[in-house]
Structures are given as C-alpha cells and as structure tokens.
Coordinates of C-alpha atoms and ligand atoms in Angstrom, one line a residue:
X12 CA -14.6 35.1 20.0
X13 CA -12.9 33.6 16.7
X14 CA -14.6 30.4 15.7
X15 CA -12.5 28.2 15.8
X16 CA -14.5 25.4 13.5
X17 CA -14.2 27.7 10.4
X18 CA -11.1 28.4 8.4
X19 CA -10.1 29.1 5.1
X20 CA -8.5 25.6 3.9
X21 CA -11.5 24.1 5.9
X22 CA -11.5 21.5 8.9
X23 CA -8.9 18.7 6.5
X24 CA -5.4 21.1 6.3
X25 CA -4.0 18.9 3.5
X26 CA -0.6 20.1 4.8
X27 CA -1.0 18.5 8.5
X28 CA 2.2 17.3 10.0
X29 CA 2.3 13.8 9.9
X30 CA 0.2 13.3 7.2
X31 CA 2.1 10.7 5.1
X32 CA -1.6 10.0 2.7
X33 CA -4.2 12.9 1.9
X34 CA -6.6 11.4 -0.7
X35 CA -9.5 13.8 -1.5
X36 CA -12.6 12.8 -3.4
X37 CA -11.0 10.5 -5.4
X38 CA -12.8 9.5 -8.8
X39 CA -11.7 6.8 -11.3
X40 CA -13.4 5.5 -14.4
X41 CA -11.9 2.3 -16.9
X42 CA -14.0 3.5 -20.0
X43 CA -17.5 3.1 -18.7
X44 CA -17.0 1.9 -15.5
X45 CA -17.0 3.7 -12.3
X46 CA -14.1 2.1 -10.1
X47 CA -13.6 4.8 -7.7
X48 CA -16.6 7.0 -6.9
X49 CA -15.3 9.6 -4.6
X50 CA -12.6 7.9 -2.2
X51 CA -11.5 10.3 0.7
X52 CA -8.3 8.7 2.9
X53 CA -5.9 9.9 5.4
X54 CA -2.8 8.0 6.4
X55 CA -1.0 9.2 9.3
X56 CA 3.0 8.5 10.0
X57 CA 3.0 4.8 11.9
X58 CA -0.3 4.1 10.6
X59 CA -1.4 0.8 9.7
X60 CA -4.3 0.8 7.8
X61 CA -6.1 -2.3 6.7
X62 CA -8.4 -2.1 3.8
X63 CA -11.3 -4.4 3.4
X64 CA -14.2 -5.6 0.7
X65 CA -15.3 -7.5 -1.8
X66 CA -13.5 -8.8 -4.8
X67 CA -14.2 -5.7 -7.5
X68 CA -15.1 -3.0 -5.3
X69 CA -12.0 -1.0 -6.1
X70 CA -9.1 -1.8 -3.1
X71 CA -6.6 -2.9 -6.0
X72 CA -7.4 0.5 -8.2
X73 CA -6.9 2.9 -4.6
X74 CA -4.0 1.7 -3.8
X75 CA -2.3 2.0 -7.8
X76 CA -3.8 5.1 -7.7
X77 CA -2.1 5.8 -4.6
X78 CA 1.7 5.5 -6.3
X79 CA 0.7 6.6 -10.1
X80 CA -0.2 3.1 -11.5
X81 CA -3.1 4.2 -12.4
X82 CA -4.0 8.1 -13.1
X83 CA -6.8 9.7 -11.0
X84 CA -9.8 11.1 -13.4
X85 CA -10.7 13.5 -10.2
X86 CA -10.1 14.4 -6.8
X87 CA -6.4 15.5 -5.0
X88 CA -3.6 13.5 -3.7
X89 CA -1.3 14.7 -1.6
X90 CA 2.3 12.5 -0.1
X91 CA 3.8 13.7 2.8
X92 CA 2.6 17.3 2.2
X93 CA 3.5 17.1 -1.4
X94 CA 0.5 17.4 -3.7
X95 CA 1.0 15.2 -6.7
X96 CA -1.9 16.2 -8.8
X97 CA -4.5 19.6 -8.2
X98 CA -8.0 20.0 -8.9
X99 CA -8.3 21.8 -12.7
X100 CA -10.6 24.9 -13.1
X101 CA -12.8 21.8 -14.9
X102 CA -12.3 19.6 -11.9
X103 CA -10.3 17.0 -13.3
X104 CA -7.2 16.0 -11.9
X105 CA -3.8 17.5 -13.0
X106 CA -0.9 15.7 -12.3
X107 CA 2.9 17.7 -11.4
X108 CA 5.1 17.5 -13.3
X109 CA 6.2 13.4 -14.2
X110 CA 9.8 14.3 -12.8
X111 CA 7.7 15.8 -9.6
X112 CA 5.6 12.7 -9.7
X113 CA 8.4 10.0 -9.8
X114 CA 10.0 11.7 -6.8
X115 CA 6.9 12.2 -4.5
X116 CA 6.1 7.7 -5.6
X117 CA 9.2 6.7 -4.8
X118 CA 7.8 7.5 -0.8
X119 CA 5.6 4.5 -1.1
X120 CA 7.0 0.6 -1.7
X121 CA 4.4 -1.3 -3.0
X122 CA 4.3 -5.5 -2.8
X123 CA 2.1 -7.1 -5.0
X124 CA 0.0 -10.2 -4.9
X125 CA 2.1 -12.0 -7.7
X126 CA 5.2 -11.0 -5.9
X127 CA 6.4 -9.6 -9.6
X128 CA 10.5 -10.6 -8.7
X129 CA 12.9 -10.5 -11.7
X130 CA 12.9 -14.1 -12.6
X131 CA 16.5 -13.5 -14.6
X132 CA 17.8 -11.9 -11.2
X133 CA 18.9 -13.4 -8.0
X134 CA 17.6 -12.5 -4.8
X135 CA 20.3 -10.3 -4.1
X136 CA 20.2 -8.5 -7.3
X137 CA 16.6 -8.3 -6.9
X138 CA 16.7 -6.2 -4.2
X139 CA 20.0 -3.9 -5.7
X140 CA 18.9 -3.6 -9.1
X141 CA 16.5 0.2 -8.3
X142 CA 18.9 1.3 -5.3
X143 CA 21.5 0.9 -8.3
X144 CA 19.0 2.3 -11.3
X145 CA 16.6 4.6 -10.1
X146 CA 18.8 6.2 -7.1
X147 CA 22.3 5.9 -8.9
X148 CA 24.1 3.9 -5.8
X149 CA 27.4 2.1 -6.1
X150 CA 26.7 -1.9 -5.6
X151 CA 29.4 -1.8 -3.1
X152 CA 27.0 0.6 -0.9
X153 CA 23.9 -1.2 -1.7
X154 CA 24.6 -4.9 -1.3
X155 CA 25.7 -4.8 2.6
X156 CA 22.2 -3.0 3.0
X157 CA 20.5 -5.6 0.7
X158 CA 22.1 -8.4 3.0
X159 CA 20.9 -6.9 5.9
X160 CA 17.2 -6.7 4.7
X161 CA 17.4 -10.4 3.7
X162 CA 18.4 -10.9 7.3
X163 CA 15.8 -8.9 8.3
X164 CA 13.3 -11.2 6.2
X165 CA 14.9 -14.1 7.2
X166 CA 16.5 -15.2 4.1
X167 CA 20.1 -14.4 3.7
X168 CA 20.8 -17.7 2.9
X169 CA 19.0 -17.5 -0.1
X170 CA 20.7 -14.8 -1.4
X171 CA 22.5 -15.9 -4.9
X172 CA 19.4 -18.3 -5.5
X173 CA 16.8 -17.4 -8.7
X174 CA 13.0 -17.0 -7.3
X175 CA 11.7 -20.1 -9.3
X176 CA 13.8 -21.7 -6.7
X177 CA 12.0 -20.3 -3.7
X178 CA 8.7 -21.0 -2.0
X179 CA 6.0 -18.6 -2.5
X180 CA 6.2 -17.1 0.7
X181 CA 10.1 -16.9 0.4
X182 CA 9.2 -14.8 -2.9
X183 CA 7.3 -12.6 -1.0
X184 CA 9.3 -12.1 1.7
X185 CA 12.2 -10.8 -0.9
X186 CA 9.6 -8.3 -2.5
X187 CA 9.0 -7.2 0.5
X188 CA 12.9 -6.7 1.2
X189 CA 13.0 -5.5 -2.3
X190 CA 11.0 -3.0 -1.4
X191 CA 12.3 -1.4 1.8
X192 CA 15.6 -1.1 -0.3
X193 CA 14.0 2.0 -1.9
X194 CA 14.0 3.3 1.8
X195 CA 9.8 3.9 1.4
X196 CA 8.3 5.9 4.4
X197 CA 4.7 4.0 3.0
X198 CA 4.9 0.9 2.3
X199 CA 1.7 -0.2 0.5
X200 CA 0.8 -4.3 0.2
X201 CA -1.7 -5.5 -2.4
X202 CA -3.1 -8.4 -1.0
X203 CA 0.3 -9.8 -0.3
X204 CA -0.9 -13.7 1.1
X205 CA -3.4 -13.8 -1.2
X206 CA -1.8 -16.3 -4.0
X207 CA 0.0 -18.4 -1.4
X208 CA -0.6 -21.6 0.1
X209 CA -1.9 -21.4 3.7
X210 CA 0.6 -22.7 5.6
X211 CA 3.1 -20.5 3.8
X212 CA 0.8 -17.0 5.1
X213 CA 2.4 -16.9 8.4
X214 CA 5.4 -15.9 7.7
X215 CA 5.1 -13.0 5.4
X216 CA 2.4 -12.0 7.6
X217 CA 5.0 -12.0 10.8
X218 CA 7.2 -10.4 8.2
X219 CA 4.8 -7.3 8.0
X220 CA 4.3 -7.4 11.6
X221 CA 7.4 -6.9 12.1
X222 CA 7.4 -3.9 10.2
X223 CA 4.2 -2.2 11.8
X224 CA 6.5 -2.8 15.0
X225 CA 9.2 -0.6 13.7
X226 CA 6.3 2.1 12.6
X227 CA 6.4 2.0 9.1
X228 CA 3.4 3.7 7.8
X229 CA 0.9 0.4 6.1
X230 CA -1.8 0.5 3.9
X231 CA -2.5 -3.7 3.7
X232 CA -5.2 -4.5 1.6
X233 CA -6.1 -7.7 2.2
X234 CA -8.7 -11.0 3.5
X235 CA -6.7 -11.8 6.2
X236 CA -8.8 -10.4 9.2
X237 CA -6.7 -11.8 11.7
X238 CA -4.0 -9.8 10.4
X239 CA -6.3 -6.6 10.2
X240 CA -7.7 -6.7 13.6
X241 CA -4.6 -7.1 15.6
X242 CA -2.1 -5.6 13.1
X243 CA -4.2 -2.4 12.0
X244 CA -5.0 0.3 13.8
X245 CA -7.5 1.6 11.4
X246 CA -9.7 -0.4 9.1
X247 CA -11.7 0.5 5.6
X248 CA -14.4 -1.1 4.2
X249 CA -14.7 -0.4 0.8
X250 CA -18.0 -1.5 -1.5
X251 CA -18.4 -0.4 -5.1
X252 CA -15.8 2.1 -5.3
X253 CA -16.7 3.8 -1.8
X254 CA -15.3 3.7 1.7
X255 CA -18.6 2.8 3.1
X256 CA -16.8 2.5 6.8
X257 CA -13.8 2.8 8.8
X258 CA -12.4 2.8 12.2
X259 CA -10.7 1.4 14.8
X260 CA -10.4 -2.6 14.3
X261 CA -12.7 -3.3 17.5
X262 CA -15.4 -0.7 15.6
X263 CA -15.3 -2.3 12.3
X264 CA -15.3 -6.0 13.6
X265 CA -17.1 -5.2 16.9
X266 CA -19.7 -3.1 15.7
X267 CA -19.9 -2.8 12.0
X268 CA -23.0 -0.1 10.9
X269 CA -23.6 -1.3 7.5
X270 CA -25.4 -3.9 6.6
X271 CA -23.1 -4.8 4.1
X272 CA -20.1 -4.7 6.5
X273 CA -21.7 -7.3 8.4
X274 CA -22.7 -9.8 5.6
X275 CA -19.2 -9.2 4.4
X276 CA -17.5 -10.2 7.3
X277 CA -20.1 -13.2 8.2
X278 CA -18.2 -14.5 4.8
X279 CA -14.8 -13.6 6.0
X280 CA -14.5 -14.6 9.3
Ligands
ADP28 N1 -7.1 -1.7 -16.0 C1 -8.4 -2.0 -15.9 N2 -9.2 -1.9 -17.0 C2 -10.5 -2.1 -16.9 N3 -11.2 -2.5 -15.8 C3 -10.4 -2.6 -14.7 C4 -9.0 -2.4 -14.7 N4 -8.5 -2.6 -13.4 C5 -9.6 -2.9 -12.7 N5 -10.7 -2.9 -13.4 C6 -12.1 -3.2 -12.9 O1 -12.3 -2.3 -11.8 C7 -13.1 -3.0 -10.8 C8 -12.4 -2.9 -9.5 O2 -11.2 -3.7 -9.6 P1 -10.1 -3.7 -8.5 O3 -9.7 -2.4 -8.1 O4 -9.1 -4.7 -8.9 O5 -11.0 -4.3 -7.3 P2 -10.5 -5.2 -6.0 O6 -9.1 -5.0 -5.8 O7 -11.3 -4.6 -4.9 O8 -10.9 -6.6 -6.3 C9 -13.3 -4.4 -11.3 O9 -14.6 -4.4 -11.9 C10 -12.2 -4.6 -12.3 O10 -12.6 -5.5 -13.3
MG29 MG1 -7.5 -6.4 -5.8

C-alpha cells in the first residue's frame, strides 16, 4: 500500500487548484527589526479572509508584501499558481523577473486606509486612468465599465466631482471601484474603515459585502469584528509578526486558544 501522507512536494502542493494565495514561511526585516517572522498563508478562490491583531504586529507589512510593496527577505510566494519569488540556494528570496512580477500583482487590487485617490483627477478618471495606463485600453471601452462600477458603489452621480469634494466613505467607495477596474481576482483591503467617521463605516463595509457575495477572493485586514465574523469565512490573528491562530470566525471568536487572542479581543469587542 502507497502511503498516501508522503509525497515528494510534501502535504502543501503549492500548485493546488484554486489556490489564489500560497505564502510560505514568510520573513521580513526593516533594518533591525523583525516584522515578519515566518508567515505561512493560503487563500483559496471566494475566500474571505479576515486578518486580525494589534497595531505593529505586522498585518500592514503581509499584506504589501502580498502585491510587491514591500520585498520579502525569505520565504515563497506564490499567485494563482504563479510563483513570484523562489527560495535561493542561501535561502533568501529571489524575486522573477520585475516584468513577471508586475503581471502576477496586477491579480490583487489593493484599497488602502488613506483611500490614496488622485486628488487632480475626477472620480471617473480615477477609476480609467490604469485600465488606460497600465493595460493600454481605449477610454471609450473603459469609461462605460467605470460608470458601471460607480453604480455598483453607489456613486455614479458623483462621477465628474474631485475627491476633496466627497465624504470619506464616498472616497473609499471610489477606491474600491478604482480597484475592480483592474479586473483583480484578489482584492486585498488595508484596514479600509479605519480613518473614517463611524457613521460613514457602513457603507463601505456593505460595499465589501457586497463583493464577498459575488465571490471575490478578500483578504480584509481590519478592527471591525463585526465585519470579520459574519463576512469572513476564515480569520488570522497575527501577534509580533506571527499568525499565532486562525480558523473559522465561530473558532476564533468562540473559542480563541491563545491567551493573547482572548485579551485581544476582550479590547476589540
Ligand atoms: N517601511 C518601514 N520601515 C521601518 N519600519 C516599518 C516600516 N513599515 C512598518 N514598519 C514597522 O513594522 C512594524 C509592523 O508594522 P505594520 O506592518 O504596519 O503593522 P500593523 O499593520 O499590524 O499595525 C511596526 O513596528 C512598524 O513601525
Ligand atoms: Mg497596519
């Protein structure tokens, strides 16, 4: 009898259909300090992964590592099958090629905090300006597809105003719209309420809803548990530059393990 536990790429096949995220044993270092000290994930497609944890324990730095921001020291990533980087005979990471690299990050959208629209732009041109740039598309084919995202977003109305004359939560809603322009299979959020005025959370956050709906693949980091529990269908807690648990929402809530799961949530919730 074969055994069927042992094979030669090992129990995690990085090239598993469906896989949309493989990070392996991730390590990242600013200077001195240790941000990311050894950070395994695996997104899978219509996953909506919420990650969780205190300010400085490294959710910001996974996620720019995720899409290039920020260069890896060690470990493997891998997008939809594609590997962006390989381990070196040393072990450090080696990144593809950057035309290689720029390909496999344009899979992933990211929306940031700070919303970071074009303030010289309109909303409409906002969300045509990289279908135009980075994929070469007429504006005639990209603008009735921008319109429709603003629908989508709720905010076709405002789409020849300038964001200094939109609400916070308006902004976001166009990065987010700015975003799915691209045509992402990953969207990635950044804690995307976390710079706007409470009563202006709900809608981005039905906004993103909406989205898990329609099975995007998420990965939300973010303080809104809320969100996380009934949105997510997998949750991370991360803790000075680990992922010290994860699960299912009604694990990580219900029955954290770590102590400092619990202590963190007793502050959240
Ligand atoms: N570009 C950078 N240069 C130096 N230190 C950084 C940089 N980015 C983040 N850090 C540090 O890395 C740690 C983790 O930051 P971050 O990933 O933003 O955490 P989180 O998003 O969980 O709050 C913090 O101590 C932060 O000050
Ligand atoms: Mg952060």
């Amino acid at each position: 009898m074969p055994n069927m536990m042992t094979s030669p790429t090992g129990a995690n096949s990085h090239n598993a259909p469906g896989i949309m995220i493989a990070a392996r044993d991730l390590f990242k270092s600013f200077g001195p300090l240790e941000v990311l000290r050894g950070v395994s994930l695996t997104l899978r497609k219509g996953d909506v992964t919420a990650v969780i944890g205190p300010s400085g324990s490294g959710k910001s730095t996974l996620l720019r590592c995720l899409n290039h921001l920020e260069v890896i020291d060690r470990g493997t990533l891998e997008i939809e099958g594609e590997a962006l980087t390989a381990a070196g005979p040393d072990g450090t990471a080696r990144y593809v090629p950057d035309a290689e690299v720029r390909r496999i990050c344009r899979k992933m959208g990211m929306v940031f905090q700070s919303f970071n629209l074009f303030p010289h732009m309109t909303v409409l041109q906002n969300i045509i300006e990289a279908p135009m740039t980075v994929k070469g598309l007429a504006r005639d084919a990209v603008v009735p597809k921008a319109e429709e995202l603003l629908r989508k977003v709720g905010l076709l109305a405002k789409r020849d105003s300038f964001p200094a004359r939109l609400s916070g939560g308006q902004k976001q809603r166009v990065a987010i719209a700015r975003a799915l322009a691209m045509e992402p299979d990953i969207m990635l959020f950044d804690e995307p309420t976390s710079a706007l005025d409470p009563e202006l959370t709900g809608e981005v956050l039905r906004t993103m809803r909406q989205l898990a709906e329609e099975h995007m693949t998420m990965l939300v980091v973010t303080h809104e548990m809320g969100f996380a529990r009934e949105v997510a269908n997998h949750v991370v807690f991360m803790d000075e530059g680990r992922i010290l648990e994860e699960g299912s929402p009604e694990e990580v809530f219900g029955t954290p393990a770590h102590a400092r799961t619990r202590e963190f949530l007793a502050h959240m919730l």
